[in-house]
CSV table of C-alpha atoms and ligand atoms in Angstrom, one decimal:
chain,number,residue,atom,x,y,z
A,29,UNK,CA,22.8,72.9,-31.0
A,30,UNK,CA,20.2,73.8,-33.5
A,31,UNK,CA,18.8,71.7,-35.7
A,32,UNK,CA,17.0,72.7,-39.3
A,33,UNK,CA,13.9,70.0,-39.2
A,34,UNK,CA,12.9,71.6,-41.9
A,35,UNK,CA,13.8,69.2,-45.4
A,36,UNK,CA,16.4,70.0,-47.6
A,37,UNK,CA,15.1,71.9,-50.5
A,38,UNK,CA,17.4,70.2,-53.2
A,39,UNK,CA,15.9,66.3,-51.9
A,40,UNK,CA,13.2,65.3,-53.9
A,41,UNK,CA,11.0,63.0,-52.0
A,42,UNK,CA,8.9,62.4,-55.1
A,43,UNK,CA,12.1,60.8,-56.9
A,44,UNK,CA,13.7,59.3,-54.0
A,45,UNK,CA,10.4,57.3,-53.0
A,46,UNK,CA,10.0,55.9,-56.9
A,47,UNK,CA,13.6,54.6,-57.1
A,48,UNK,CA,13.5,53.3,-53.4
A,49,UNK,CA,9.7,51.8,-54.7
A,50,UNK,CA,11.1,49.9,-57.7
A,51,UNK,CA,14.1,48.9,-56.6
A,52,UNK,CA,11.8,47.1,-53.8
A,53,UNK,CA,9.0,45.9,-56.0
A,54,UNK,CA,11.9,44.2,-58.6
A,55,UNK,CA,14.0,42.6,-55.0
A,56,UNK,CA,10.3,41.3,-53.9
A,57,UNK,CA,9.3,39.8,-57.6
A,58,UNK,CA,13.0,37.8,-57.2
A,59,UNK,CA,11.9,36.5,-53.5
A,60,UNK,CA,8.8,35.1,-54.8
A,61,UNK,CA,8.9,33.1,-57.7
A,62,UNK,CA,6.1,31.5,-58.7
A,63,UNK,CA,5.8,27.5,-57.5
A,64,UNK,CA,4.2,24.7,-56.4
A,65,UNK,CA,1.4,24.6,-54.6
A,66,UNK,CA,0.7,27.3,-57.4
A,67,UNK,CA,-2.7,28.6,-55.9
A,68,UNK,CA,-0.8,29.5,-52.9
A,69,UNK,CA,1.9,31.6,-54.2
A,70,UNK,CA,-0.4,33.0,-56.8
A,71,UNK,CA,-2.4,34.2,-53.3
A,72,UNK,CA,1.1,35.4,-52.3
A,73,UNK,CA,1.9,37.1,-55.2
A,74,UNK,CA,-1.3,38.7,-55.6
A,75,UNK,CA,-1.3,40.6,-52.4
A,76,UNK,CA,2.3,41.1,-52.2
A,77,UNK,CA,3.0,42.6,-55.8
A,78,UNK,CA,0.0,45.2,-55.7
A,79,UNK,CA,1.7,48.0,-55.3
A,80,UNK,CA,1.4,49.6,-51.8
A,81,UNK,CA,3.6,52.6,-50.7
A,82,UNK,CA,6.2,50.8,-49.3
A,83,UNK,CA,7.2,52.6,-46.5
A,84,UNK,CA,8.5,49.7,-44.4
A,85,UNK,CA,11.1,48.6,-46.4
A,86,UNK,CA,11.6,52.4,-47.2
A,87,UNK,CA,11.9,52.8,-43.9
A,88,UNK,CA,14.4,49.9,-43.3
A,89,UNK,CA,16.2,50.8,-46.1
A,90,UNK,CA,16.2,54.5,-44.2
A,91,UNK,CA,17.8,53.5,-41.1
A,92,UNK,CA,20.6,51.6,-42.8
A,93,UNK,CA,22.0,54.4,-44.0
A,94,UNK,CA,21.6,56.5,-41.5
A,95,UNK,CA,24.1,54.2,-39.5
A,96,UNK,CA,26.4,54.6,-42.3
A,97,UNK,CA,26.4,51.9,-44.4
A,98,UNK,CA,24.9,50.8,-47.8
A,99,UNK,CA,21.1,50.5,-48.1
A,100,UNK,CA,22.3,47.0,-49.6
A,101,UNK,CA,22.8,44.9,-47.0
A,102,UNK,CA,19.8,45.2,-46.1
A,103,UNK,CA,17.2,44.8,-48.5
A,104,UNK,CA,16.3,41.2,-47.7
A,105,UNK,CA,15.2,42.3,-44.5
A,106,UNK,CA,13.4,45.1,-46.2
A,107,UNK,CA,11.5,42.8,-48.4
A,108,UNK,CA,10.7,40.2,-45.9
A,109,UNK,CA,9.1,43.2,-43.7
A,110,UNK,CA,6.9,44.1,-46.9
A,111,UNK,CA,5.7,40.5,-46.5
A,112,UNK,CA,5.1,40.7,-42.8
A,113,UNK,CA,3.2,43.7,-43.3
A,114,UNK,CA,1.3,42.3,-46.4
A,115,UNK,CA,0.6,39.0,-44.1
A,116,UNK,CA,-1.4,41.2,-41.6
A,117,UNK,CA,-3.5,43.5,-44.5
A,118,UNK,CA,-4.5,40.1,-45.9
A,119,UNK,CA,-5.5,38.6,-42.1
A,120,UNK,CA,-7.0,42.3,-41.5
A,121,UNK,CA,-9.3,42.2,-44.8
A,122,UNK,CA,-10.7,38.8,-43.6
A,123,UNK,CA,-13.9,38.8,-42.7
A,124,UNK,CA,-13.3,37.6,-39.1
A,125,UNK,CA,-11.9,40.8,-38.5
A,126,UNK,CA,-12.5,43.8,-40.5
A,127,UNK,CA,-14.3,42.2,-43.4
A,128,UNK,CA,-12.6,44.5,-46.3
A,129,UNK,CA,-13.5,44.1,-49.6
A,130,UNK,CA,-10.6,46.3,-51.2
A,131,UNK,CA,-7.5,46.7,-50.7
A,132,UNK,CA,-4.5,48.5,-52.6
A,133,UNK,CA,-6.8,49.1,-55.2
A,134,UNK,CA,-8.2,45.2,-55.8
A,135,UNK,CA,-10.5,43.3,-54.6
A,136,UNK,CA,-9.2,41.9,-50.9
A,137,UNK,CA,-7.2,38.5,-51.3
A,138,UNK,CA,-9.9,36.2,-49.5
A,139,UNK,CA,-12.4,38.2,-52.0
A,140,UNK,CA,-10.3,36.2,-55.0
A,141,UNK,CA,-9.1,33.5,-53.7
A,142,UNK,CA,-11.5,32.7,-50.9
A,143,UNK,CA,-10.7,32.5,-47.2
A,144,UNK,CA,-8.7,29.4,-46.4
A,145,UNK,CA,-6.1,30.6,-49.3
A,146,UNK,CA,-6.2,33.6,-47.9
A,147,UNK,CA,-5.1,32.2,-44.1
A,148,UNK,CA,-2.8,30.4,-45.7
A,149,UNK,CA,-1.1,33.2,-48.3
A,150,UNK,CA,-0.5,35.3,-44.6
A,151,UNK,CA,0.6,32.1,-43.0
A,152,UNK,CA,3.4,31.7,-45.7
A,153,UNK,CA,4.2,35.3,-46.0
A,154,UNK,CA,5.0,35.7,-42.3
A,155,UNK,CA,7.1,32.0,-42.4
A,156,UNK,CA,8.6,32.9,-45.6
A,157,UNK,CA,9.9,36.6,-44.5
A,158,UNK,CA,12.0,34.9,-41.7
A,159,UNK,CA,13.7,32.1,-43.8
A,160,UNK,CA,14.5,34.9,-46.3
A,161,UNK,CA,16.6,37.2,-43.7
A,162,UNK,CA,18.4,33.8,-42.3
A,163,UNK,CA,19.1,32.9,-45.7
A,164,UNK,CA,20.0,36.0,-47.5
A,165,UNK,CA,21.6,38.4,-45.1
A,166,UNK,CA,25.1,39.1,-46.4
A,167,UNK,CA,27.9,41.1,-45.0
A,168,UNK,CA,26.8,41.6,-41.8
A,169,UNK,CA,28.1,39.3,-38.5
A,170,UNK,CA,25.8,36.8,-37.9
A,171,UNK,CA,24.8,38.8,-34.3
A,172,UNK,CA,23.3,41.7,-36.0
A,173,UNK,CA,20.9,39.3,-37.9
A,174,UNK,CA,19.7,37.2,-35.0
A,175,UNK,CA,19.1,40.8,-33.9
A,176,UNK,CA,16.8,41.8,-36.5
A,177,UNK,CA,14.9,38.3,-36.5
A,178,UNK,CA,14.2,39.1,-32.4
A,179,UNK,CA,12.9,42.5,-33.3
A,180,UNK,CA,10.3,41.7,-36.4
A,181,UNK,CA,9.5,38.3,-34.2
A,182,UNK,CA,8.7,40.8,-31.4
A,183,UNK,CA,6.8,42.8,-33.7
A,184,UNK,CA,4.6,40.4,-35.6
A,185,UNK,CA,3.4,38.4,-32.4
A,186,UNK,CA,1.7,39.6,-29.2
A,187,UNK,CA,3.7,42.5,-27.8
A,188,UNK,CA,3.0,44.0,-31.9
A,189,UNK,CA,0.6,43.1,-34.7
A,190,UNK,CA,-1.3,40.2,-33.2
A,191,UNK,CA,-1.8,41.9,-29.6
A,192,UNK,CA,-3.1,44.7,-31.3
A,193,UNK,CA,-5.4,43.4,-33.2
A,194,UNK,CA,-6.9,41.4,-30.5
A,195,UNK,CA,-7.2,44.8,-28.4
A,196,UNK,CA,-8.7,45.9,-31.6
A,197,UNK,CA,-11.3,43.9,-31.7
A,198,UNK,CA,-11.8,43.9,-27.9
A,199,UNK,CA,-12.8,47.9,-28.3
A,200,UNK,CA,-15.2,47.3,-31.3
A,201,UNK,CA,-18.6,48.5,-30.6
A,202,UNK,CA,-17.1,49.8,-27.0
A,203,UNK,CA,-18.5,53.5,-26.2
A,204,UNK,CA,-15.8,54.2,-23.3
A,205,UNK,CA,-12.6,53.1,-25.3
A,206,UNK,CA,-10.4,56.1,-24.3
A,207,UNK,CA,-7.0,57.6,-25.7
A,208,UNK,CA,-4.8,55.3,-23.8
A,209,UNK,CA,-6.4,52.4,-24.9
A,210,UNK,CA,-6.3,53.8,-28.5
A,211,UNK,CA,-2.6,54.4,-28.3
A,212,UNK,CA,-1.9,51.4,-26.8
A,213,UNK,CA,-3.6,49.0,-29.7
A,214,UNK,CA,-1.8,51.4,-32.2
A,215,UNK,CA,1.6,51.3,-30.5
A,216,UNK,CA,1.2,47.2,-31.2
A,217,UNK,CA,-0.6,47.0,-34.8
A,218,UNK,CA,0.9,49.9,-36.5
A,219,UNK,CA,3.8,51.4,-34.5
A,220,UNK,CA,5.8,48.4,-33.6
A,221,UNK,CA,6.4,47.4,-37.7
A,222,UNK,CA,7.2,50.3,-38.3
A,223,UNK,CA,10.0,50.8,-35.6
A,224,UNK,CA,10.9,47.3,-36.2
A,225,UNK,CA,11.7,48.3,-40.0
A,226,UNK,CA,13.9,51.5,-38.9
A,227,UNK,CA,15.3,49.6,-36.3
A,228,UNK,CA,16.5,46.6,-38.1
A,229,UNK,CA,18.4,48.6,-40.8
A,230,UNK,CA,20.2,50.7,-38.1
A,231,UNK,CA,21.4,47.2,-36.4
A,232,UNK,CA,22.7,46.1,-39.9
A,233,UNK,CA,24.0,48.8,-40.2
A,234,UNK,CA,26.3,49.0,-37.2
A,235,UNK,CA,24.2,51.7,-35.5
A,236,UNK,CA,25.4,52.3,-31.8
A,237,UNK,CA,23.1,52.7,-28.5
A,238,UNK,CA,22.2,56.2,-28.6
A,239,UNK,CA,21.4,56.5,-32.1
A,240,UNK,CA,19.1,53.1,-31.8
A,241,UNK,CA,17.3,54.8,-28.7
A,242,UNK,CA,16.9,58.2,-31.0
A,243,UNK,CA,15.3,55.8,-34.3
A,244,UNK,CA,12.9,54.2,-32.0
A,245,UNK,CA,11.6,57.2,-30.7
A,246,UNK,CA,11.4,58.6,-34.2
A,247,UNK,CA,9.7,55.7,-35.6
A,248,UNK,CA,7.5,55.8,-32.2
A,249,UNK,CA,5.6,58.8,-32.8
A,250,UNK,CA,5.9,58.2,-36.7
A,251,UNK,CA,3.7,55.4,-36.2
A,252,UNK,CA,1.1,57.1,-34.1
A,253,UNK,CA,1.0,59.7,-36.2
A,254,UNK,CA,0.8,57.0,-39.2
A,255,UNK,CA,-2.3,55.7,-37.6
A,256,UNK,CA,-4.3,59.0,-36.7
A,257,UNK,CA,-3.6,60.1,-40.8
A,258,UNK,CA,-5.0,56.5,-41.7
A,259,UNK,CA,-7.9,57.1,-39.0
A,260,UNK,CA,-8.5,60.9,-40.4
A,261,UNK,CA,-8.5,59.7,-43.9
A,262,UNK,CA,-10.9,56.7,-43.5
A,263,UNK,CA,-13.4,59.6,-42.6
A,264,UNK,CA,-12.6,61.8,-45.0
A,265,UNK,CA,-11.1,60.5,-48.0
A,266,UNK,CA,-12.6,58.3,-50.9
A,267,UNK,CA,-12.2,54.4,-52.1
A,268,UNK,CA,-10.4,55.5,-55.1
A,269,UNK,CA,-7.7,58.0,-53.4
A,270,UNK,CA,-6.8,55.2,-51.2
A,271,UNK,CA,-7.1,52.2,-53.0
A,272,UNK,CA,-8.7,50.4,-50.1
A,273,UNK,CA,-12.1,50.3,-48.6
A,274,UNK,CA,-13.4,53.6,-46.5
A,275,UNK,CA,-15.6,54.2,-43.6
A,276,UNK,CA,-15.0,50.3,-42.2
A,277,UNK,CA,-13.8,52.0,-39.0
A,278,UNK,CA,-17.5,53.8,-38.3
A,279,UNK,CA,-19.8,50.9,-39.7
A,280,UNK,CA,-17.6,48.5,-37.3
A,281,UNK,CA,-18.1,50.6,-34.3
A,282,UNK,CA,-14.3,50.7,-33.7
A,283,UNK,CA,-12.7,53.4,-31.4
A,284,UNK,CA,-10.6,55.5,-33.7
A,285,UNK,CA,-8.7,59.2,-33.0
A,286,UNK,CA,-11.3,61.1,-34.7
A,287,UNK,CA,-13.7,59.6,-32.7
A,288,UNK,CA,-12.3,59.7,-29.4
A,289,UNK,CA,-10.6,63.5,-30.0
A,290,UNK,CA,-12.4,64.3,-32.8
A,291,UNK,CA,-10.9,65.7,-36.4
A,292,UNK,CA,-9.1,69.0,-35.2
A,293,UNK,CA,-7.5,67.6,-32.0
A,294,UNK,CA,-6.6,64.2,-34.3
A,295,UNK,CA,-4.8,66.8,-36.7
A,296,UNK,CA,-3.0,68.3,-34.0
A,297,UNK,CA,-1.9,65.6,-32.2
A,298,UNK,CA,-0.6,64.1,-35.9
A,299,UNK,CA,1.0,67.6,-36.2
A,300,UNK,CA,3.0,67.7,-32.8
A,301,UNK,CA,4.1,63.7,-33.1
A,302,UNK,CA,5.7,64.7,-36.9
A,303,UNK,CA,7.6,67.5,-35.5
A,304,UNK,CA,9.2,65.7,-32.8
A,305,UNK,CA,9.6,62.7,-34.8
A,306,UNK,CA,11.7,65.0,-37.2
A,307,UNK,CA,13.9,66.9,-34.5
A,308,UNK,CA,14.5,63.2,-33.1
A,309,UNK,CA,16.7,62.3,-36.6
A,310,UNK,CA,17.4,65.7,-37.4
A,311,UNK,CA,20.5,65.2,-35.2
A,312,UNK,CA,22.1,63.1,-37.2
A,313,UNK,CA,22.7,65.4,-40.5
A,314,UNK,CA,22.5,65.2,-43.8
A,315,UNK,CA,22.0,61.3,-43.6
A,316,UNK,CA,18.3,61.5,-41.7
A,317,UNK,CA,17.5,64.0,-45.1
A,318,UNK,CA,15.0,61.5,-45.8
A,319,UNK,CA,13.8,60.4,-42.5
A,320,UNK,CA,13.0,64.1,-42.0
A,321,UNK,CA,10.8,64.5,-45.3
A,322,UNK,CA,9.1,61.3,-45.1
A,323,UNK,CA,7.9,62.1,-41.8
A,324,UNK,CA,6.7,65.6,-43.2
A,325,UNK,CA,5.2,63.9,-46.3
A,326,UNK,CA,2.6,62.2,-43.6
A,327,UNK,CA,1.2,66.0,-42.8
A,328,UNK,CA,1.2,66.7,-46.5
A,329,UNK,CA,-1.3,63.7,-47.2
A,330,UNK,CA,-4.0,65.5,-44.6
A,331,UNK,CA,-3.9,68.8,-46.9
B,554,LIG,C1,-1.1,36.6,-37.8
B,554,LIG,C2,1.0,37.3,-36.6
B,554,LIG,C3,-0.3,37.7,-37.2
B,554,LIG,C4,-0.7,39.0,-37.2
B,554,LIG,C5,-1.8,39.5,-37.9
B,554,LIG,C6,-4.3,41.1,-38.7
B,554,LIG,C7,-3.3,41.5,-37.8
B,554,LIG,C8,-2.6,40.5,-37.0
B,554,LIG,C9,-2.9,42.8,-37.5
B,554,LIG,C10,-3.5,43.9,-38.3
B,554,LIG,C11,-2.4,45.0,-38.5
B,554,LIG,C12,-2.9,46.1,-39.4
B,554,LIG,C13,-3.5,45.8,-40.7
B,554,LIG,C14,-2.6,47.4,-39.0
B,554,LIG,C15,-3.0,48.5,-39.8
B,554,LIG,C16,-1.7,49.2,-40.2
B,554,LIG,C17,-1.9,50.1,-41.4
B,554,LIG,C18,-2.2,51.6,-41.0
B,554,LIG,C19,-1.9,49.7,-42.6
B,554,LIG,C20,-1.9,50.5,-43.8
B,554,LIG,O1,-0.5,50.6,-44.2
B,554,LIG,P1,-0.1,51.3,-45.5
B,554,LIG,O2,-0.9,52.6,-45.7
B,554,LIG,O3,-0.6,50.3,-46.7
B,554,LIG,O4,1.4,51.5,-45.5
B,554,LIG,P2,0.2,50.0,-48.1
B,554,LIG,O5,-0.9,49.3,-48.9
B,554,LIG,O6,0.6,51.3,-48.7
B,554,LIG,O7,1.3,49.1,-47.8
């Protein structure tokens, strides 16, 4: 069978991004009211409502629909995994780890709000994303939910974003760190959110075996790829293209593609993972249309 991996000329990304990007920004605003205590969910807020690409819930969103049904039933999930991910950037920026002072396009939260409301805003972000999918998942049997909560808990704790950072911060300042060891942290911090948020659509969705096994392999090599652009760029892009801080990765003395393969091999390796991530969904039609360009858009962001 062939397959065209190639994106459909009559999708526009650029519009299908915005609509998916407010329609998530609005859902999130509704999911977090402001309360009492008010400087913590004012922290919340703060990080949470800054904008930021969106991808996972995008993503989530994505996998839904590729399953077959509507990209509905599962934007609770989708917002609680923009909180997950919001959680770790705030703990990231702190300066016990990587000591950022920007981030999507502000000052970094424990920069406004100092460092124990910072701990906290996470703290609540990752709790409240949890309670959110138990509470608000609708028309969907209560198995495919339990589901979803086992595969962002998997994701956010040691086998995902916590074991990775720790790796993380094991290679800092390490000269022998090699591409193994890269690919392993990255698998944990930035690949396994990422394939959680596919994943967890396609099981509210209904998706079967097969397809699941195909959307994790996509979102595996989308998420390495993910991390070698966000490696590449921190060396050569600026503050104000990317809204957060640049360059942290050198002045920390943390192993990164670029420096372990250098730029051209980084690009490559980006390259090859995108293509196969593509021919992974193309399989699956007219449905994966946007799987396919998203995963193309990551190369465009290198040119
Ligand atoms: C406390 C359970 C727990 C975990 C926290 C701090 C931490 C452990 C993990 C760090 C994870 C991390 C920040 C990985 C980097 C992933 C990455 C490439 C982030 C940038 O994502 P974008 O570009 O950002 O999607 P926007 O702002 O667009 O959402």
């Amino acid at each position: 069978m062939t397959m065209n991996i190639e994106p459909d000329r009559s999708f526009d990304l650029g519009t299908y991004l915005n609509i998916r990007r407010a329609r998530i920004d609005a859902t999130l605003e509704t999911f977090l009211a402001l309360e009492e205590p008010r400087a913590l969910y004012e922290a919340m807020r703060y990080s949470l409502l800054a904008g930021g690409k969106r991808l996972r819930p995008i993503l989530c969103l994505a996998g839904c629909e590729v399953a077959g049904a509507r990209a509905e039933i599962a934007l609770p999930t989708a917002c609680a995994i923009e909180m997950i991910h919001t959680m770790s950037l705030i703990h990231d920026d702190l300066p016990s780890m990587d000591d950022g002072d920007y981030r999507r396009g502000r000052p970094t939260n424990h920069k406004m709000y100092g460092e124990a409301l910072a701990i906290l805003a996470g703290d609540s972000l990752l709790a409240h994303s949890f309670e959110l999918i138990a509470r608000h998942t609708a028309h969907v049997p209560a198995k495919r939910t339990l589901a979803v909560v086992a595969e962002l808990g998997r994701a956010a704790g040691p086998r995902g974003l916590a074991g990775g950072q720790v790796k993380d911060l094991a290679s800092e300042g390490k000269s022998e760190v090699g591409v193994e060891v890269l690919q392993d942290i990255h698998t944990r911090k930035t690949g396994a959110l990422l394939e959680a948020s596919v994943l967890s659509g396609a099981i509210l969705g209904g998706a079967d075996a097969p397809m699941k096994a195909r959307l994790r392999r996509y979102a595996q090599r989308l998420g390495l790829a993910f991390q070698i652009v966000d490696d590449i760029l921190d060396v050569t892009s600026t503050r104000e293209a990317l809204g957060k801080s640049v360059g942290n990765d050198a002045s920390a003395g943390k192993a990164t593609y670029p420096r372990v393969l250098g730029l051209a091999e980084s690009r490559r390796l980006a390259e090859v993972l995108i293509a196969d991530a593509r021919r992974d969904v193309a399989v699956f039609g007219d449905r994966a249309t946007p799987l396919v360009a998203l995963a193309g858009s990551l190369i465009q962001s290198l040119r």
